[in-house]
Amino acid sequence: MDGAPVSFLKRVDELSGSSKVRRSWFAFACAVFIIVIVVPSIFVVTKLFTDWGLVDSVINNDGIRDTVLSAVANSFSIALVVTVIDIVVGLPMAWIMVRKDFKGKKWLDTLLDMPLAFPTAVLGISVVMFWGAPEGVELPGLGIVVSPYVMMIFLHILFTYPYMVRSLSAILEQIEPNFETAAMTLGASKWTAFRTITLPLFRAGLATGFILCFARSLSETGGTYIALTMMGVESTFFTGPSFISWLKSDTSVYSADEMMGAQILISVIMIVLALLLLVVVRKAIAGFHIPLKKVWPDLGRKLSRGPLPKAKDVLTIAFLLVVVLLPAFYIFMYLTQPIPDIDYGVLLGSIATSFLVAGVAVAVDIVIGVPMAMYIARHRDGKLGQTLDGLVNVPLIIPTTALGFSLALFWGGFGLSESFALLLVILGHISFTYPLVVRNLIGAIEEVDPAYEEVAMTLGAKPFQAFRKVLFPIVKSAVIAGGILAFTRSLGETGATTAISNTVNTVPIYITKLVQSGDYTEAAMCSIVLIAICFVIMLVLRLVTSRRSGRDA
Amino acid sequence: MARIKLERISMRFGDFYAVRDISLDINNGEYVTILGPSGCGKTTLIKVISGIWRPTEGKVYVDGMDVTDIPMEDRDVGYVFQNIALFPHMSLKENVAYSPRVKDQGDEAMESLSTEYLELVGMLARAGMFPDELSGGEQQKVAIARALASGSKMLMLDEPLSALDARVRVELRYELRRLVKKLGITVLHVTHDQEEAMSVSDRIVLMRYGAIAEVGTPLEIYRRPKSVFAANFIGETNLLECTVSDKSKNGKTKLKLRGGEEIRASKTDFKVGDPVVISVRPEHVYTATDGLEAEVTAVVFMGTYWRVRTTAASRDFVEYNVSSDDEVPSIGDRVHLVFNKKAIVVFERPRGGIEGEIKLE
């Protein structure tokens, strides 16, 4: 190694010995978190008071008001239906992933996460092609005519289901399997043991999964808008975010003031309801008890043995294949079609923009997220720790369209507008990816006994050295996992980007534009190129990190 | 009534036999401990008996009935886990009433059984509390009450005391024995603690490498172990390599140590010239004016007595006890040691040497 970075690290090591330096570093991370992430995310709420006139005129205009309200109602009811389906089908899937051992489990494990790596705009195209028969698409789909509402449910299941299974699996893994065994030696059938022991212990995971899926469905823009466009109903059927996208794409319908008022109203309603939800769901699930004390041993036995449990497993896997995986991968059918002319210059340019945004956002997330995660993980009982823990979730549950709109208003107030569009987009992406990185890290750091670092320091290590050489290598895989999650999430984001700027051309925006002009084949090919690049990068990242950790060991 | 009979039980995981070809009879109301070093297959054995695992080969009989294929929820075997596993979201009362509840025996049975068994373990006063409000020992008492409330006539205890403090461990084990004897329940108690096994069981099953090494009452195994392994694993002992040097007409045997010193033992079946190992416990070694010469290397106070460690002229390490009230030698002193002839146990010398024979894993 050359001298310069070593001496730099050494200086940081030395500095970290002073508690003043450590405290100011944490204060800095907190300040960045509050000023750059939290405040801009909810800034729009203040507009309700400062620009009440705009909002008031929208409320008094029956036409817009009803459209806005029905859009918000659609958003929430779709999110609710999707989340309930996710729970019902996700529970047995989590069970299979955690408690069963079979050949090909690793494959299933990887397949499960695949839809997360697809930009939602791509999923939107793929799902409509698979289930329906949209005009202008040459490929045969199932040709089922469903209402836009049902189609949105099919679509939203795709990118929420993996979150649900992951959250439930994480909790299931922490539940002592001996509890079930103990219940069974006491005479409970498998089904009864699950209902009376495991399910009640599940509540925390259920709350997390519920909030994650609900928020994800609520805020999804790109896929929803593309799917609605392909179905030809983008100007008649709205969800909250798709309404904002539509407003931006067609400025001829309403006046500028009406548009601003409508956007403020929708954003505020969705932010407030989403925040309320966070509190209410937590409380409701924590306080929820299955009221049923009674047990039917014979029924339990019938449900635990013979064909029923098998049927349940088969149905679970079938659901994953037919409702999640096939529709997601259906876009690859376009590979059978003659390859269209793609403007590779524009495509590569948009890919470069996407990667720049995602890369910078993730790097910032990690740098300012690590001290935050460490503090929260180690100060769970303190007031500040709990407050920060709650605040970190805020950008996660705010619909990204509303978040983007709010952010643009906030920084616009400082004179940062179109000319700084790229910077603003990056700031927006930092906001909604930050919780993903920090959540993952908190989980990992909580698992690590603080004694490791303490031992390192009794052996003479400075705090930063102890972090670098002891804690970081242990939680490295969680940092990488969180980083990948955040990166793919940023890569696939449409809503926040459109809400912030009309000029920054990321890949999902480019694909959306192609779909709007009816170039489905081109859009599909671009999607395939993007997916291919994503997979290569993820593969390389996995290879590099696994080799690195192999050598370290 | 619960008589357990195991017939040629094997449990294989892939190519590895956790338990191999075990046959065993356990009488009604008997308290049996399964003792052995970690990884010897003792927990596997009770998991097979309770139906948590199905053996790859062999059969389990309870009261003459083949139960090998009966699933665990219908076996009626109480099982107490090492990590206690009380249901964290239920009160103590709900925990103990769980078995009558899932068997749908009705509210009255739930009430009376939970009261009865919580009373029995002395925890009735805290029936409304939750598991995390109790100490480890108290939790384990409730876990035992929960297992007993299932009405089961046999109880499997999987290292039930090993997660507890030393003091609590000792108190609880006598409590445990008193309880199950009062109820007349058949108990299989798995432990790696030989002292625990000695003090509670009617019979000890000593296991090693997935097989039964030896079975006997604690006193039998302590006084007359049948193998060098058992002699070393149960209690403390001195092992010395010898050769049979002479035998009298009535079978009394004389042995020669490695250094050539001769010692006397009682009757054996060995022939002159046989290579053997003798086991003699520290409490059967005394100092005298004549005998095996040894140099004191350490003196350790054990609480109620002194343990003196020596290196004998035969290059064997020999330890003996001195009462805490008596004078002890200093390090470097030379002493003469004699063995209680009747307490010497003579074994065939294992082919792999003593070290290989007493290895724990």
GROMACS .gro file of N, CA, C and O in nm, chain B residues 5-24 44-45 47-49 53-61 66-69 75 210:
model
  160
  558LYS      N    1  -3.907  -4.978   2.608
  558LYS     CA    2  -3.814  -5.078   2.557
  558LYS      C    3  -3.763  -5.030   2.422
  558LYS      O    4  -3.841  -4.995   2.334
  559LEU      N    5  -3.633  -5.024   2.410
  559LEU     CA    6  -3.573  -4.986   2.281
  559LEU      C    7  -3.514  -5.110   2.217
  559LEU      O    8  -3.446  -5.188   2.284
  560GLU      N    9  -3.543  -5.126   2.089
  560GLU     CA   10  -3.495  -5.246   2.021
  560GLU      C   11  -3.411  -5.205   1.901
  560GLU      O   12  -3.461  -5.153   1.803
  561ARG      N   13  -3.281  -5.221   1.914
  561ARG     CA   14  -3.185  -5.197   1.806
  561ARG      C   15  -3.208  -5.063   1.734
  561ARG      O   16  -3.219  -5.058   1.613
  562ILE      N   17  -3.213  -4.957   1.813
  562ILE     CA   18  -3.238  -4.823   1.757
  562ILE      C   19  -3.112  -4.767   1.692
  562ILE      O   20  -3.004  -4.768   1.752
  563SER      N   21  -3.126  -4.718   1.568
  563SER     CA   22  -3.018  -4.641   1.504
  563SER      C   23  -3.076  -4.514   1.447
  563SER      O   24  -3.190  -4.513   1.401
  564MET      N   25  -2.999  -4.407   1.452
  564MET     CA   26  -3.043  -4.281   1.394
  564MET      C   27  -2.928  -4.229   1.310
  564MET      O   28  -2.820  -4.201   1.360
  565ARG      N   29  -2.955  -4.219   1.181
  565ARG     CA   30  -2.849  -4.182   1.088
  565ARG      C   31  -2.881  -4.047   1.027
  565ARG      O   32  -2.996  -4.020   0.991
  566PHE      N   33  -2.783  -3.958   1.020
  566PHE     CA   34  -2.798  -3.830   0.947
  566PHE      C   35  -2.697  -3.834   0.833
  566PHE      O   36  -2.578  -3.819   0.857
  567GLY      N   37  -2.745  -3.858   0.712
  567GLY     CA   38  -2.651  -3.875   0.602
  567GLY      C   39  -2.568  -4.001   0.627
  567GLY      O   40  -2.623  -4.108   0.644
  568ASP      N   41  -2.437  -3.985   0.633
  568ASP     CA   42  -2.351  -4.101   0.658
  568ASP      C   43  -2.318  -4.117   0.806
  568ASP      O   44  -2.253  -4.211   0.846
  569PHE      N   45  -2.363  -4.019   0.885
  569PHE     CA   46  -2.320  -4.016   1.024
  569PHE      C   47  -2.425  -4.081   1.115
  569PHE      O   48  -2.543  -4.045   1.111
  570TYR      N   49  -2.381  -4.177   1.193
  570TYR     CA   50  -2.471  -4.239   1.289
  570TYR      C   51  -2.465  -4.162   1.421
  570TYR      O   52  -2.363  -4.165   1.489
  571ALA      N   53  -2.574  -4.092   1.456
  571ALA     CA   54  -2.576  -4.023   1.585
  571ALA      C   55  -2.596  -4.125   1.695
  571ALA      O   56  -2.545  -4.111   1.807
  572VAL      N   57  -2.672  -4.229   1.663
  572VAL     CA   58  -2.698  -4.337   1.757
  572VAL      C   59  -2.693  -4.466   1.676
  572VAL      O   60  -2.746  -4.472   1.566
  573ARG      N   61  -2.624  -4.568   1.731
  573ARG     CA   62  -2.612  -4.689   1.652
  573ARG      C   63  -2.645  -4.813   1.737
  573ARG      O   64  -2.585  -4.838   1.838
  574ASP      N   65  -2.749  -4.881   1.692
  574ASP     CA   66  -2.782  -5.014   1.743
  574ASP      C   67  -2.795  -5.017   1.896
  574ASP      O   68  -2.722  -5.088   1.963
  575ILE      N   69  -2.888  -4.938   1.947
  575ILE     CA   70  -2.906  -4.934   2.092
  575ILE      C   71  -3.029  -5.013   2.134
  575ILE      O   72  -3.138  -4.995   2.080
  576SER      N   73  -3.010  -5.104   2.229
  576SER     CA   74  -3.122  -5.176   2.290
  576SER      C   75  -3.118  -5.150   2.439
  576SER      O   76  -3.010  -5.150   2.499
  577LEU      N   77  -3.235  -5.125   2.497
  577LEU     CA   78  -3.237  -5.086   2.639
  577LEU      C   79  -3.377  -5.110   2.694
  577LEU      O   80  -3.476  -5.090   2.624
  597THR      N   81  -3.011  -3.730   2.104
  597THR     CA   82  -3.077  -3.799   1.992
  597THR      C   83  -3.163  -3.913   2.044
  597THR      O   84  -3.276  -3.934   1.999
  598LEU      N   85  -3.111  -3.986   2.140
  598LEU     CA   86  -3.183  -4.102   2.192
  598LEU      C   87  -3.317  -4.061   2.253
  598LEU      O   88  -3.420  -4.123   2.223
  600LYS      N   89  -3.483  -3.791   2.191
  600LYS     CA   90  -3.569  -3.735   2.086
  600LYS      C   91  -3.637  -3.847   2.008
  600LYS      O   92  -3.751  -3.832   1.962
  601VAL      N   93  -3.568  -3.956   1.993
  601VAL     CA   94  -3.628  -4.071   1.926
  601VAL      C   95  -3.738  -4.130   2.014
  601VAL      O   96  -3.847  -4.162   1.967
  602ILE      N   97  -3.711  -4.141   2.144
  602ILE     CA   98  -3.811  -4.199   2.234
  602ILE      C   99  -3.937  -4.112   2.239
  602ILE      O  100  -4.048  -4.163   2.242
  606TRP      N  101  -3.795  -3.726   1.665
  606TRP     CA  102  -3.734  -3.785   1.546
  606TRP      C  103  -3.779  -3.929   1.532
  606TRP      O  104  -3.799  -3.998   1.630
  607ARG      N  105  -3.789  -3.973   1.407
  607ARG     CA  106  -3.820  -4.113   1.382
  607ARG      C  107  -3.688  -4.183   1.357
  607ARG      O  108  -3.607  -4.138   1.277
  608PRO      N  109  -3.663  -4.296   1.429
  608PRO     CA  110  -3.533  -4.362   1.411
  608PRO      C  111  -3.522  -4.420   1.269
  608PRO      O  112  -3.622  -4.460   1.211
  609THR      N  113  -3.399  -4.420   1.215
  609THR     CA  114  -3.381  -4.478   1.082
  609THR      C  115  -3.396  -4.630   1.088
  609THR      O  116  -3.439  -4.693   0.992
  610GLU      N  117  -3.356  -4.690   1.202
  610GLU     CA  118  -3.378  -4.834   1.220
  610GLU      C  119  -3.420  -4.859   1.363
  610GLU      O  120  -3.390  -4.781   1.451
  611GLY      N  121  -3.486  -4.973   1.384
  611GLY     CA  122  -3.520  -5.015   1.519
  611GLY      C  123  -3.659  -4.973   1.562
  611GLY      O  124  -3.730  -4.904   1.488
  612LYS      N  125  -3.698  -5.018   1.680
  612LYS     CA  126  -3.834  -4.992   1.727
  612LYS      C  127  -3.834  -4.941   1.871
  612LYS      O  128  -3.746  -4.974   1.950
  613VAL      N  129  -3.936  -4.860   1.902
  613VAL     CA  130  -3.957  -4.811   2.038
  613VAL      C  131  -4.088  -4.871   2.089
  613VAL      O  132  -4.190  -4.861   2.021
  614TYR      N  133  -4.082  -4.935   2.206
  614TYR     CA  134  -4.205  -4.989   2.265
  614TYR      C  135  -4.233  -4.916   2.395
  614TYR      O  136  -4.142  -4.891   2.473
  619ASP      N  137  -4.582  -5.103   2.019
  619ASP     CA  138  -4.489  -5.040   1.926
  619ASP      C  139  -4.536  -4.898   1.895
  619ASP      O  140  -4.642  -4.879   1.836
  620VAL      N  141  -4.458  -4.796   1.936
  620VAL     CA  142  -4.500  -4.657   1.913
  620VAL      C  143  -4.411  -4.587   1.811
  620VAL      O  144  -4.420  -4.466   1.793
  621THR      N  145  -4.324  -4.664   1.743
  621THR     CA  146  -4.225  -4.602   1.655
  621THR      C  147  -4.286  -4.505   1.556
  621THR      O  148  -4.230  -4.400   1.527
  622ASP      N  149  -4.404  -4.539   1.503
  622ASP     CA  150  -4.462  -4.455   1.398
  622ASP      C  151  -4.568  -4.359   1.449
  622ASP      O  152  -4.634  -4.292   1.370
  628ARG      N  153  -4.789  -3.911   2.139
  628ARG     CA  154  -4.708  -4.004   2.215
  628ARG      C  155  -4.733  -3.995   2.365
  628ARG      O  156  -4.709  -4.088   2.437
  763GLY      N  157  -2.221  -4.274   2.014
  763GLY     CA  158  -2.351  -4.320   1.968
  763GLY      C  159  -2.390  -4.458   2.016
  763GLY      O  160  -2.494  -4.511   1.976
   0.00000   0.00000   0.00000
